[in-house]
Coordinates of C-alpha atoms in Angstrom, one line a residue:
X1 CA 63.8 -101.3 -109.1
X2 CA 66.4 -102.1 -111.8
X3 CA 65.5 -104.0 -114.9
X4 CA 66.5 -107.6 -114.8
X5 CA 67.2 -109.3 -118.2
X6 CA 67.0 -112.9 -117.1
X7 CA 63.3 -113.7 -117.4
X8 CA 62.7 -111.8 -120.6
X9 CA 65.9 -112.0 -122.7
X10 CA 67.8 -115.0 -121.5
X11 CA 68.9 -115.9 -125.0
X12 CA 70.7 -112.6 -125.5
X13 CA 73.1 -112.9 -122.6
X14 CA 75.6 -115.4 -121.3
X15 CA 75.1 -117.5 -118.1
X16 CA 77.8 -115.4 -116.4
X17 CA 76.0 -112.2 -117.3
X18 CA 72.7 -113.6 -116.0
X19 CA 74.4 -114.7 -112.7
X20 CA 75.8 -111.2 -112.3
X21 CA 72.5 -109.4 -112.9
X22 CA 70.7 -111.8 -110.6
X23 CA 73.2 -111.2 -107.8
X24 CA 72.8 -107.4 -108.1
X25 CA 69.1 -107.7 -108.1
X26 CA 69.1 -109.8 -104.9
X27 CA 71.4 -107.4 -103.1
X28 CA 69.2 -104.4 -103.8
X29 CA 65.7 -105.5 -102.9
X30 CA 63.5 -104.6 -99.9
X31 CA 61.0 -107.2 -98.9
X32 CA 58.0 -104.9 -98.5
X33 CA 58.6 -103.0 -101.7
X34 CA 59.2 -106.2 -103.7
X35 CA 56.0 -107.7 -102.4
X36 CA 54.1 -104.6 -103.4
X37 CA 55.5 -104.8 -106.9
X38 CA 54.7 -108.5 -107.2
X39 CA 51.1 -108.0 -106.0
X40 CA 50.2 -104.4 -106.9
X41 CA 46.8 -104.6 -105.2
X42 CA 48.2 -105.2 -101.7
X43 CA 47.0 -102.6 -99.2
X44 CA 48.9 -101.4 -96.1
X45 CA 47.5 -103.8 -93.5
X46 CA 47.7 -106.9 -95.7
X47 CA 51.1 -105.9 -97.0
X48 CA 52.4 -105.6 -93.4
X49 CA 50.8 -109.0 -92.6
X50 CA 52.7 -110.6 -95.5
X51 CA 55.9 -108.9 -94.7
X52 CA 55.7 -110.2 -91.1
X53 CA 55.2 -113.7 -92.4
X54 CA 57.7 -114.0 -95.2
X55 CA 61.0 -112.4 -96.3
X56 CA 62.7 -112.0 -99.6
X57 CA 65.3 -114.8 -99.7
X58 CA 66.6 -115.3 -103.2
X59 CA 66.1 -115.0 -106.9
X60 CA 66.7 -118.1 -109.0
X61 CA 67.9 -118.9 -112.4
X62 CA 68.7 -122.1 -114.4
X63 CA 72.1 -122.2 -116.1
X64 CA 73.7 -124.8 -118.4
X65 CA 77.5 -124.9 -117.9
X66 CA 79.4 -127.5 -119.9
X67 CA 80.7 -129.0 -116.7
X68 CA 80.9 -128.2 -113.0
X69 CA 84.4 -126.6 -113.3
X70 CA 82.9 -124.0 -115.7
X71 CA 80.1 -123.3 -113.4
X72 CA 82.5 -122.7 -110.5
X73 CA 84.5 -120.3 -112.7
X74 CA 81.4 -118.4 -113.6
X75 CA 80.3 -118.1 -110.0
X76 CA 83.7 -116.7 -109.0
X77 CA 83.7 -114.2 -111.9
X78 CA 80.4 -112.8 -110.5
X79 CA 81.7 -112.4 -107.0
X80 CA 79.7 -115.4 -105.8
X81 CA 81.1 -118.2 -103.6
X82 CA 82.6 -120.8 -106.0
X83 CA 82.7 -123.4 -103.3
X84 CA 78.9 -123.3 -102.6
X85 CA 77.6 -126.8 -101.9
X86 CA 75.7 -128.5 -104.8
X87 CA 72.7 -130.6 -103.9
X88 CA 70.3 -132.6 -106.0
X89 CA 67.3 -130.5 -107.1
X90 CA 64.3 -132.8 -107.1
X91 CA 61.6 -130.2 -108.0
X92 CA 63.3 -128.6 -111.0
X93 CA 64.6 -132.0 -112.3
X94 CA 61.1 -133.4 -112.3
X95 CA 59.7 -130.3 -114.0
X96 CA 62.3 -130.5 -116.8
X97 CA 61.8 -134.3 -117.2
X98 CA 58.0 -133.8 -117.6
X99 CA 58.5 -130.8 -119.9
X100 CA 60.9 -132.6 -122.3
X101 CA 59.7 -136.2 -121.9
X102 CA 62.9 -137.4 -120.2
X103 CA 63.5 -139.8 -117.4
X104 CA 64.1 -137.8 -114.2
X105 CA 67.2 -140.0 -113.3
X106 CA 68.8 -138.9 -116.6
X107 CA 68.8 -135.2 -115.6
X108 CA 71.4 -134.4 -112.9
X109 CA 70.1 -131.0 -111.9
X110 CA 72.0 -129.5 -109.0
X111 CA 71.1 -126.6 -106.8
X112 CA 73.6 -124.2 -105.3
X113 CA 72.8 -121.2 -103.1
X114 CA 75.8 -118.8 -102.9
X115 CA 75.1 -116.2 -100.3
X116 CA 74.8 -112.4 -100.8
X117 CA 73.9 -109.6 -98.4
X118 CA 70.8 -107.4 -98.7
X119 CA 70.6 -103.6 -98.2
X120 CA 70.1 -103.9 -94.4
X121 CA 72.6 -106.7 -94.0
X122 CA 70.1 -109.5 -94.5
X123 CA 71.4 -112.9 -95.5
X124 CA 70.1 -113.8 -98.9
X125 CA 71.2 -116.0 -101.8
X126 CA 71.3 -116.4 -105.5
X127 CA 69.6 -119.8 -106.1
X128 CA 71.4 -121.4 -109.0
X129 CA 70.0 -124.5 -110.7
X130 CA 72.6 -126.1 -112.9
X131 CA 72.2 -128.8 -115.6
X132 CA 75.5 -129.7 -117.2
X133 CA 75.0 -129.3 -121.0
X134 CA 78.1 -130.2 -123.0
X135 CA 77.8 -129.2 -126.6
X136 CA 76.0 -131.8 -128.7
X137 CA 74.4 -133.5 -125.7
X138 CA 70.7 -134.1 -125.1
X139 CA 70.9 -131.6 -122.3
X140 CA 72.2 -129.0 -124.8
X141 CA 68.8 -129.1 -126.6
X142 CA 67.0 -128.5 -123.3
X143 CA 69.4 -125.6 -122.7
X144 CA 68.6 -124.0 -126.0
X145 CA 64.8 -124.1 -125.3
X146 CA 65.1 -123.0 -121.6
X147 CA 67.3 -120.1 -122.3
X148 CA 64.6 -118.7 -124.5
X149 CA 61.7 -119.2 -122.1
X150 CA 63.6 -119.2 -118.8
X151 CA 60.7 -120.9 -117.1
X152 CA 62.6 -121.7 -113.8
X153 CA 63.6 -118.1 -113.1
X154 CA 61.7 -116.9 -110.0
X155 CA 61.6 -114.8 -106.9
X156 CA 61.5 -116.6 -103.5
X157 CA 60.2 -115.7 -100.1
X158 CA 61.0 -117.8 -97.1
X159 CA 58.0 -118.3 -94.8
X160 CA 58.7 -117.5 -91.2
X161 CA 57.5 -120.1 -88.6
X162 CA 55.5 -122.1 -91.2
X163 CA 52.4 -124.1 -90.1
X164 CA 49.4 -125.2 -92.2
X165 CA 47.2 -122.2 -91.2
X166 CA 49.9 -119.7 -92.0
X167 CA 50.7 -121.3 -95.4
X168 CA 47.0 -121.5 -96.3
X169 CA 46.6 -117.9 -95.4
X170 CA 49.6 -116.7 -97.4
X171 CA 48.5 -118.7 -100.5
X172 CA 45.0 -117.3 -100.2
X173 CA 46.4 -113.7 -100.1
X174 CA 48.4 -114.3 -103.2
X175 CA 45.3 -115.8 -104.9
X176 CA 43.1 -112.9 -103.9
X177 CA 45.5 -110.6 -105.8
X178 CA 45.6 -112.6 -109.0
X179 CA 48.5 -115.0 -108.5
X180 CA 47.8 -118.5 -109.7
X181 CA 49.2 -121.9 -108.6
X182 CA 52.0 -123.1 -110.8
X183 CA 53.3 -126.3 -109.2
X184 CA 55.6 -127.1 -106.4
X185 CA 57.1 -130.1 -104.6
X186 CA 58.7 -131.5 -101.5
X187 CA 62.5 -131.9 -101.5
X188 CA 63.6 -134.7 -99.1
X189 CA 67.2 -133.8 -99.6
X190 CA 66.5 -130.5 -97.8
X191 CA 63.3 -131.4 -96.0
X192 CA 61.6 -128.3 -97.5
X193 CA 58.4 -127.7 -99.4
X194 CA 58.1 -125.2 -102.2
X195 CA 54.9 -123.6 -103.6
X196 CA 55.2 -122.0 -107.0
X197 CA 52.8 -119.3 -108.2
X198 CA 52.5 -117.2 -111.4
X199 CA 52.4 -113.5 -110.7
X200 CA 49.2 -111.6 -111.7
X201 CA 49.1 -109.9 -115.1
X202 CA 49.6 -106.4 -113.6
X203 CA 52.7 -107.4 -111.7
X204 CA 55.4 -104.8 -111.6
X205 CA 58.1 -107.4 -111.0
X206 CA 60.3 -108.5 -113.9
X207 CA 59.8 -112.1 -112.7
X208 CA 56.7 -113.9 -113.6
X209 CA 57.1 -116.8 -111.1
X210 CA 57.1 -116.6 -107.3
X211 CA 58.1 -119.2 -104.8
X212 CA 57.1 -119.6 -101.2
X213 CA 59.5 -121.8 -99.3
X214 CA 58.5 -123.5 -96.1
X215 CA 60.9 -125.6 -94.1
X216 CA 59.6 -129.1 -93.3
X217 CA 57.1 -131.5 -94.8
X218 CA 53.9 -129.6 -95.8
X219 CA 52.6 -132.0 -98.5
X220 CA 49.1 -131.8 -97.2
X221 CA 49.0 -128.0 -98.0
X222 CA 50.9 -128.7 -101.2
X223 CA 48.3 -131.2 -102.4
X224 CA 45.6 -128.5 -102.0
X225 CA 47.9 -126.0 -103.9
X226 CA 48.6 -128.5 -106.7
X227 CA 45.0 -129.2 -107.1
X228 CA 44.6 -125.6 -108.1
X229 CA 47.5 -125.7 -110.5
X230 CA 46.5 -126.1 -114.2
X231 CA 48.5 -129.1 -115.3
X232 CA 50.8 -128.6 -112.2
X233 CA 53.1 -131.0 -110.7
X234 CA 52.3 -133.7 -108.2
X235 CA 53.5 -134.7 -104.8
X236 CA 52.8 -137.7 -102.6
X237 CA 49.8 -137.0 -100.4
X238 CA 50.6 -136.4 -96.7
X239 CA 48.3 -137.8 -94.0
X240 CA 48.4 -134.5 -92.1
X241 CA 45.1 -132.9 -91.5
X242 CA 43.5 -130.3 -89.2
X243 CA 41.1 -133.0 -88.1
X244 CA 42.7 -135.8 -85.9
X245 CA 40.1 -138.4 -86.9
X246 CA 40.7 -137.7 -90.6
X247 CA 44.5 -137.8 -90.0
X248 CA 44.2 -141.2 -88.4
X249 CA 41.9 -142.6 -91.1
X250 CA 44.4 -141.5 -93.7
X251 CA 47.2 -143.2 -91.8
X252 CA 45.2 -146.4 -91.3
X253 CA 44.5 -146.8 -95.0
X254 CA 48.2 -146.7 -96.0
X255 CA 48.1 -150.5 -96.4
X256 CA 45.4 -150.1 -99.0
X257 CA 47.7 -147.9 -101.1
X258 CA 50.5 -150.6 -101.0
X259 CA 48.1 -153.3 -102.2
X260 CA 46.6 -151.0 -104.9
X261 CA 50.0 -150.4 -106.3
X262 CA 50.9 -154.1 -106.2
X263 CA 47.6 -155.0 -107.9
X264 CA 48.3 -152.4 -110.6
X265 CA 51.6 -154.0 -111.3
X266 CA 50.4 -157.6 -111.1
X267 CA 47.4 -156.9 -113.4
X268 CA 49.7 -155.3 -116.0
X269 CA 47.9 -152.0 -116.1
X270 CA 51.0 -150.0 -116.9
X271 CA 51.5 -152.1 -120.0
X272 CA 47.8 -151.8 -121.1
X273 CA 47.6 -148.0 -120.7
X274 CA 48.9 -145.3 -122.9
X275 CA 50.7 -142.1 -121.7
X276 CA 49.2 -139.7 -124.3
X277 CA 45.7 -141.2 -124.9
X278 CA 43.0 -142.5 -122.7
X279 CA 41.6 -146.1 -122.7
X280 CA 38.1 -147.0 -121.6
X281 CA 37.4 -149.3 -118.7
X282 CA 35.8 -152.1 -120.7
X283 CA 38.8 -152.2 -123.1
X284 CA 41.2 -152.2 -120.2
X285 CA 39.3 -154.9 -118.4
X286 CA 39.5 -157.2 -121.5
X287 CA 43.3 -156.5 -121.8
X288 CA 44.1 -157.4 -118.2
X289 CA 41.5 -160.0 -117.5
X290 CA 39.5 -158.1 -114.9
X291 CA 35.8 -157.4 -114.1
X292 CA 35.1 -153.9 -115.4
X293 CA 33.1 -152.7 -112.4
X294 CA 35.9 -153.8 -110.0
X295 CA 38.6 -152.4 -112.2
X296 CA 36.9 -149.1 -112.3
X297 CA 37.1 -148.9 -108.5
X298 CA 40.8 -149.6 -108.5
X299 CA 41.4 -147.1 -111.3
X300 CA 39.6 -144.3 -109.3
X301 CA 41.8 -145.0 -106.3
X302 CA 45.0 -145.1 -108.5
X303 CA 43.9 -141.8 -110.0
X304 CA 43.8 -140.3 -106.5
X305 CA 47.4 -141.4 -106.1
X306 CA 48.4 -139.9 -109.5
X307 CA 49.3 -143.3 -110.8
X308 CA 46.7 -142.9 -113.6
X309 CA 44.8 -139.9 -114.8
X310 CA 41.1 -139.9 -115.9
X311 CA 39.9 -137.9 -118.8
X312 CA 36.9 -137.8 -121.2
X313 CA 38.5 -140.6 -123.3
X314 CA 39.2 -142.9 -120.3
X315 CA 42.3 -143.5 -118.2
X316 CA 45.9 -142.8 -119.2
X317 CA 49.2 -143.6 -117.5
X318 CA 51.1 -140.9 -115.6
X319 CA 54.8 -140.6 -115.1
X320 CA 54.4 -142.1 -111.7
X321 CA 52.5 -145.1 -113.0
X322 CA 55.0 -145.6 -115.9
X323 CA 57.6 -146.7 -113.3
X324 CA 55.5 -149.8 -112.6
X325 CA 55.8 -151.0 -116.1
X326 CA 58.0 -154.2 -116.3
X327 CA 60.1 -152.8 -119.2
X328 CA 60.5 -149.3 -117.7
X329 CA 64.1 -148.2 -117.0
X330 CA 64.7 -149.1 -113.4
X331 CA 61.2 -150.4 -113.2
X332 CA 59.7 -150.3 -109.7
X333 CA 57.4 -153.2 -110.5
X334 CA 59.5 -155.7 -108.6
X335 CA 59.5 -153.3 -105.6
X336 CA 55.7 -153.0 -105.7
X337 CA 55.4 -156.8 -105.7
X338 CA 57.8 -157.3 -102.9
X339 CA 56.2 -154.6 -100.7
X340 CA 52.7 -155.9 -101.6
X341 CA 53.8 -159.5 -101.1
X342 CA 56.5 -161.0 -98.8
X343 CA 57.3 -157.8 -97.0
X344 CA 53.6 -157.0 -96.6
X345 CA 53.0 -160.3 -95.0
X346 CA 55.8 -159.9 -92.5
X347 CA 54.6 -156.5 -91.4
X348 CA 51.5 -158.3 -90.0
X349 CA 54.0 -159.4 -87.3
X350 CA 55.4 -156.0 -86.5
X351 CA 54.1 -156.1 -83.0
X352 CA 56.0 -159.4 -82.4
X353 CA 59.2 -157.8 -83.8
X354 CA 58.8 -154.8 -81.5
X355 CA 58.2 -156.9 -78.4
X356 CA 60.9 -159.5 -79.0
X357 CA 63.4 -158.1 -81.5
X358 CA 62.9 -161.1 -83.8
X359 CA 62.1 -159.9 -87.3
X360 CA 58.5 -160.5 -88.4
X361 CA 59.8 -162.2 -91.5
X362 CA 61.7 -164.8 -89.5
X363 CA 58.7 -165.3 -87.1
X364 CA 56.4 -165.9 -90.1
X365 CA 58.8 -168.2 -92.2
X366 CA 61.1 -169.7 -89.6
X367 CA 64.3 -168.4 -91.4
X368 CA 65.8 -165.0 -92.4
X369 CA 64.8 -163.6 -95.7
X370 CA 68.2 -164.0 -97.4
X371 CA 68.2 -167.8 -96.8
X372 CA 64.6 -168.0 -97.9
X373 CA 65.3 -166.1 -101.1
X374 CA 68.3 -168.3 -101.8
X375 CA 66.0 -171.3 -101.9
X376 CA 63.4 -169.7 -104.1
X377 CA 64.8 -168.6 -107.5
X378 CA 61.6 -166.7 -108.5
X379 CA 61.5 -164.8 -105.2
X380 CA 65.3 -164.1 -105.4
X381 CA 64.9 -162.7 -109.0
X382 CA 62.1 -160.4 -107.8
X383 CA 64.2 -159.2 -104.8
X384 CA 67.2 -158.6 -107.1
X385 CA 64.9 -156.6 -109.4
X386 CA 63.6 -154.6 -106.5
X387 CA 67.1 -153.6 -105.5
X388 CA 67.8 -152.5 -109.1
X389 CA 64.7 -150.2 -108.8
X390 CA 66.6 -148.0 -106.4
X391 CA 69.7 -147.9 -108.7
X392 CA 69.3 -144.2 -109.5
X393 CA 70.7 -143.4 -106.0
X394 CA 74.0 -144.7 -107.5
X395 CA 74.0 -142.0 -110.3
X396 CA 76.4 -139.6 -108.6
X397 CA 78.6 -142.3 -107.0
X398 CA 81.0 -143.0 -109.9
X399 CA 82.1 -139.3 -109.7
X400 CA 83.1 -139.7 -106.0
X401 CA 86.6 -138.3 -105.5
X402 CA 87.8 -141.7 -104.1
X403 CA 86.9 -143.5 -107.4
X404 CA 88.1 -140.6 -109.6
X405 CA 91.4 -140.6 -107.8
X406 CA 91.8 -144.4 -108.2
X407 CA 91.0 -144.2 -111.9
X408 CA 93.5 -141.4 -112.4
X409 CA 96.4 -142.9 -110.3
X410 CA 99.6 -143.8 -112.1
X411 CA 101.2 -147.2 -112.0
X412 CA 98.8 -149.6 -113.6
X413 CA 95.1 -150.4 -113.2
X414 CA 93.5 -150.0 -109.8
X415 CA 90.9 -152.5 -108.5
X416 CA 87.5 -151.9 -107.0
X417 CA 85.8 -154.7 -105.0
X418 CA 82.0 -154.6 -104.6
X419 CA 81.3 -156.7 -101.5
X420 CA 77.9 -158.4 -101.6
X421 CA 77.2 -156.2 -104.7
X422 CA 74.1 -158.0 -105.9
X423 CA 73.8 -158.2 -109.7
X424 CA 76.5 -155.7 -110.3
X425 CA 74.4 -152.6 -110.9
X426 CA 76.7 -150.3 -109.0
X427 CA 80.0 -151.9 -110.1
X428 CA 78.9 -151.8 -113.7
X429 CA 78.3 -148.0 -113.4
X430 CA 81.7 -147.5 -111.8
X431 CA 83.5 -149.5 -114.5
X432 CA 81.6 -147.8 -117.3
X433 CA 82.5 -144.4 -115.9
X434 CA 86.2 -145.3 -115.4
X435 CA 87.7 -147.5 -118.1
X436 CA 91.0 -147.5 -116.2
X437 CA 89.5 -149.5 -113.3
X438 CA 89.2 -153.2 -112.8
X439 CA 86.4 -154.7 -110.7
X440 CA 85.7 -157.8 -108.5
X441 CA 82.2 -158.7 -107.6
X442 CA 81.9 -160.8 -104.4
X443 CA 78.5 -162.6 -104.1
X444 CA 76.8 -165.8 -103.4
X445 CA 76.5 -168.3 -106.3
X446 CA 72.8 -167.9 -107.1
X447 CA 73.3 -164.1 -107.4
X448 CA 76.4 -164.3 -109.5
X449 CA 74.6 -166.0 -112.3
X450 CA 72.5 -162.8 -112.9
X451 CA 75.5 -160.6 -112.3
X452 CA 77.5 -162.2 -115.1
X453 CA 74.7 -161.3 -117.5
X454 CA 74.4 -157.8 -116.2
X455 CA 78.1 -157.1 -116.5
X456 CA 78.6 -158.8 -119.9
X457 CA 78.5 -155.4 -121.6
X458 CA 81.2 -153.8 -123.8
X459 CA 81.9 -151.0 -121.3
X460 CA 82.9 -153.5 -118.6
X461 CA 83.9 -156.5 -120.7
X462 CA 87.2 -158.1 -119.6
X463 CA 87.6 -155.8 -116.6
X464 CA 85.4 -157.6 -114.1
X465 CA 86.0 -160.9 -112.3
X466 CA 83.5 -162.8 -110.1
X467 CA 84.2 -164.4 -106.8
X468 CA 81.8 -166.7 -105.0
X469 CA 81.8 -166.3 -101.3
X470 CA 80.5 -164.5 -98.2
X471 CA 81.8 -161.6 -96.1
X472 CA 84.6 -163.8 -94.8
X473 CA 86.0 -164.0 -98.4
X474 CA 86.7 -160.4 -99.1
X475 CA 89.8 -160.4 -101.4
X476 CA 92.8 -158.5 -100.1
X477 CA 94.9 -155.9 -101.9
X478 CA 92.3 -153.9 -103.8
X479 CA 92.4 -150.1 -103.9
X480 CA 88.7 -149.3 -103.2
X481 CA 86.0 -151.5 -101.5
X482 CA 82.3 -150.9 -101.8
X483 CA 79.6 -151.9 -99.3
X484 CA 76.3 -150.7 -100.8
X485 CA 73.0 -151.2 -98.8
X486 CA 74.6 -154.0 -96.8
X487 CA 75.2 -152.8 -93.3
X488 CA 71.6 -151.7 -92.7
X489 CA 70.5 -155.4 -93.0
X490 CA 72.4 -156.4 -89.9
X491 CA 72.7 -155.6 -86.2
X492 CA 75.7 -153.9 -84.8
X493 CA 77.7 -157.0 -84.0
X494 CA 77.2 -158.5 -87.4
X495 CA 78.2 -155.2 -88.9
X496 CA 81.4 -155.2 -86.9
X497 CA 82.2 -158.7 -88.3
X498 CA 81.6 -157.5 -91.9
X499 CA 83.7 -154.4 -91.4
X500 CA 86.5 -156.3 -89.8
X501 CA 86.7 -158.6 -92.8
X502 CA 86.9 -155.5 -95.0
X503 CA 89.5 -153.8 -92.8
X504 CA 91.6 -157.0 -92.8
X505 CA 91.6 -157.0 -96.6
X506 CA 92.4 -153.3 -96.9
X507 CA 95.9 -152.1 -97.3
X508 CA 97.1 -148.9 -95.6
X509 CA 96.1 -146.7 -98.5
X510 CA 92.8 -148.5 -99.5
X511 CA 89.4 -146.7 -99.2
X512 CA 86.0 -148.0 -98.2
X513 CA 82.8 -146.5 -99.6
X514 CA 79.6 -147.4 -97.7
X515 CA 76.3 -146.5 -99.3
X516 CA 73.4 -146.2 -96.8
X517 CA 70.6 -144.0 -95.8
X518 CA 71.4 -141.9 -92.7
X519 CA 69.0 -141.3 -89.9
X520 CA 68.8 -137.5 -89.2
X521 CA 70.4 -136.6 -85.9
X522 CA 67.7 -134.1 -85.1
X523 CA 64.7 -136.3 -85.7
X524 CA 63.5 -134.5 -88.8
X525 CA 61.4 -136.4 -91.4
X526 CA 63.5 -138.8 -93.5
X527 CA 63.2 -141.8 -95.8
X528 CA 65.7 -143.5 -93.5
X529 CA 63.1 -143.4 -90.6
X530 CA 60.7 -145.5 -92.7
X531 CA 63.4 -147.9 -93.8
X532 CA 64.5 -148.3 -90.1
X533 CA 61.1 -149.8 -89.4
X534 CA 61.3 -152.0 -92.5
X535 CA 64.7 -153.3 -91.3
X536 CA 63.4 -154.1 -87.9
X537 CA 60.5 -156.1 -89.3
X538 CA 62.2 -157.8 -92.2
X539 CA 65.9 -158.3 -91.6
X540 CA 66.7 -157.5 -88.0
X541 CA 68.9 -154.7 -89.2
X542 CA 68.6 -150.9 -88.7
X543 CA 69.4 -147.6 -90.2
X544 CA 71.9 -145.4 -88.4
X545 CA 73.1 -141.9 -88.0
X546 CA 76.5 -140.8 -89.3
X547 CA 77.9 -140.8 -85.8
X548 CA 76.7 -144.4 -85.2
X549 CA 78.5 -145.5 -88.4
X550 CA 81.6 -143.6 -87.3
X551 CA 81.6 -145.6 -84.0
X552 CA 81.2 -148.9 -85.9
X553 CA 84.1 -148.0 -88.2
X554 CA 86.3 -147.0 -85.2
X555 CA 85.5 -150.4 -83.5
X556 CA 87.0 -152.1 -86.6
X557 CA 90.1 -150.0 -87.0
X558 CA 88.7 -147.6 -89.5
X559 CA 87.9 -143.9 -89.4
X560 CA 85.0 -142.0 -91.1
X561 CA 86.6 -139.4 -93.4
X562 CA 83.2 -137.8 -94.4
X563 CA 79.9 -138.5 -96.2
X564 CA 78.2 -137.0 -99.2
X565 CA 74.5 -137.0 -100.2
X566 CA 73.3 -139.2 -103.0
X567 CA 69.7 -139.5 -104.5
X568 CA 66.7 -141.1 -102.7
X569 CA 68.0 -140.1 -99.3
X570 CA 71.2 -142.1 -99.4
X571 CA 74.7 -141.1 -98.5
X572 CA 78.2 -142.3 -99.5
X573 CA 80.3 -142.7 -96.3
X574 CA 84.1 -142.7 -96.9
X575 CA 86.2 -144.7 -94.4
X576 CA 89.9 -145.7 -94.3
X577 CA 92.6 -146.6 -91.9
X578 CA 93.5 -143.7 -89.7
X579 CA 96.8 -142.1 -90.4
X580 CA 99.7 -143.3 -88.2
X581 CA 100.7 -140.6 -85.7
X582 CA 103.9 -138.7 -86.7
X583 CA 106.9 -139.2 -84.5

């Protein structure tokens, strides 16, 4: 097997050279021979069993181009497809964030898999993780350290026909031959679970890390795997279990988790805990005004959820728990209080919603939640804060070709209208990214007050106007219209009304960007499926597939041009007026 410089001398070669070496390596390897080199103790029968269950799929490396264009040029220079699709990489992003003390949302790690062919014609790939690192940036410092250690380089084997028994058996075989758990994660963008291992000391492979990739959600097996990883990553626990009664019990206690997280936020535990040092229960109890014995019960449960961690010196806050702190960037504290408060109460009436179609929230309160929030400033502020919690899904949107094209168009400033844009979190990002654009925020009066504060920043100052009104008041003549997390609040007929107002305001060359979660057409696990139930119970709305949105657009004189993935399971759907037929 040829030597491969990437894992051991990454600082001595360029990214382009590393890409080329990795591509050659992937093209040459035989699965059985490679497994025997990774685990030298494998005997014939066990080697055959592993070869039957998994196949060599790719080798991976992390590169740091100054920008995406440079990455595409390097791929082409190595004979790799320069147009390979780039998706968010949740697992590597989170590993880098934890390693360097950064917020995950600040690291835009992308994953590309340009294909190559194995010696027998097998379809394989070079898995490229890419973090843009312009000179002088914070990412450049990460790049310098990672090029020396190259901790994300690994071999990967795809598990054929994965199920929990097969996965547990494969992991046990690796462990018997000296491999140790080294983290992993579930990527909702791909609906796939990765299990990382460190190869044994006597491995003959130049790669020290190995990945087993299993399509689907296998977080139950992953939780067991991570429990064996020294300081390994974490993943949300899955209720799946080989025992039906245990599975059902785990499912039934989901409400307890919601309330435990809400109690954590309401008590102010994230503010009372440290990240790097433990705090004893008596001291914590005094700080948050709680009974020590009762607080200890809650802390043990939160430790099981990886919100806190227990050590000899007491409890400390984890990266997950830090998101519940009130002052955390994009704090999820308001979301926890909403899910543990008003929305929790309405879910007690889910059966009524399913039987009648009337949202549980309306059945409980006698009015829809938008009207109720408008009359309750404290609740409205909490709801607005909960919406900001999900703002990282907006991170890639300012780079959308529609907005980039508008910003670069000649002939004076172009205008972007954010319809029902809340406190302006999305519009602020767009204006900050594109100084040539002007913005209009359309919202109801009680929301605009907070929006004026949010958008009173130097990056957007003087380029944003505010318009009080509802969907019927969409201003005409803008170049781009935004509808972010709006349509899923409403039934189809109301959505058509909203879209018709937008279509009426749009000129023949205007574009509409709709941000929503998309239900998978094949029924695979998705965050959108959970939010679909939430919409049923709390707003009377629904999540939809891309095809269902396309039909809504068509009913209103618009055509779906395409959609691109964002973070947190969201997509940006691009619609515009269909081109007039040529004569």
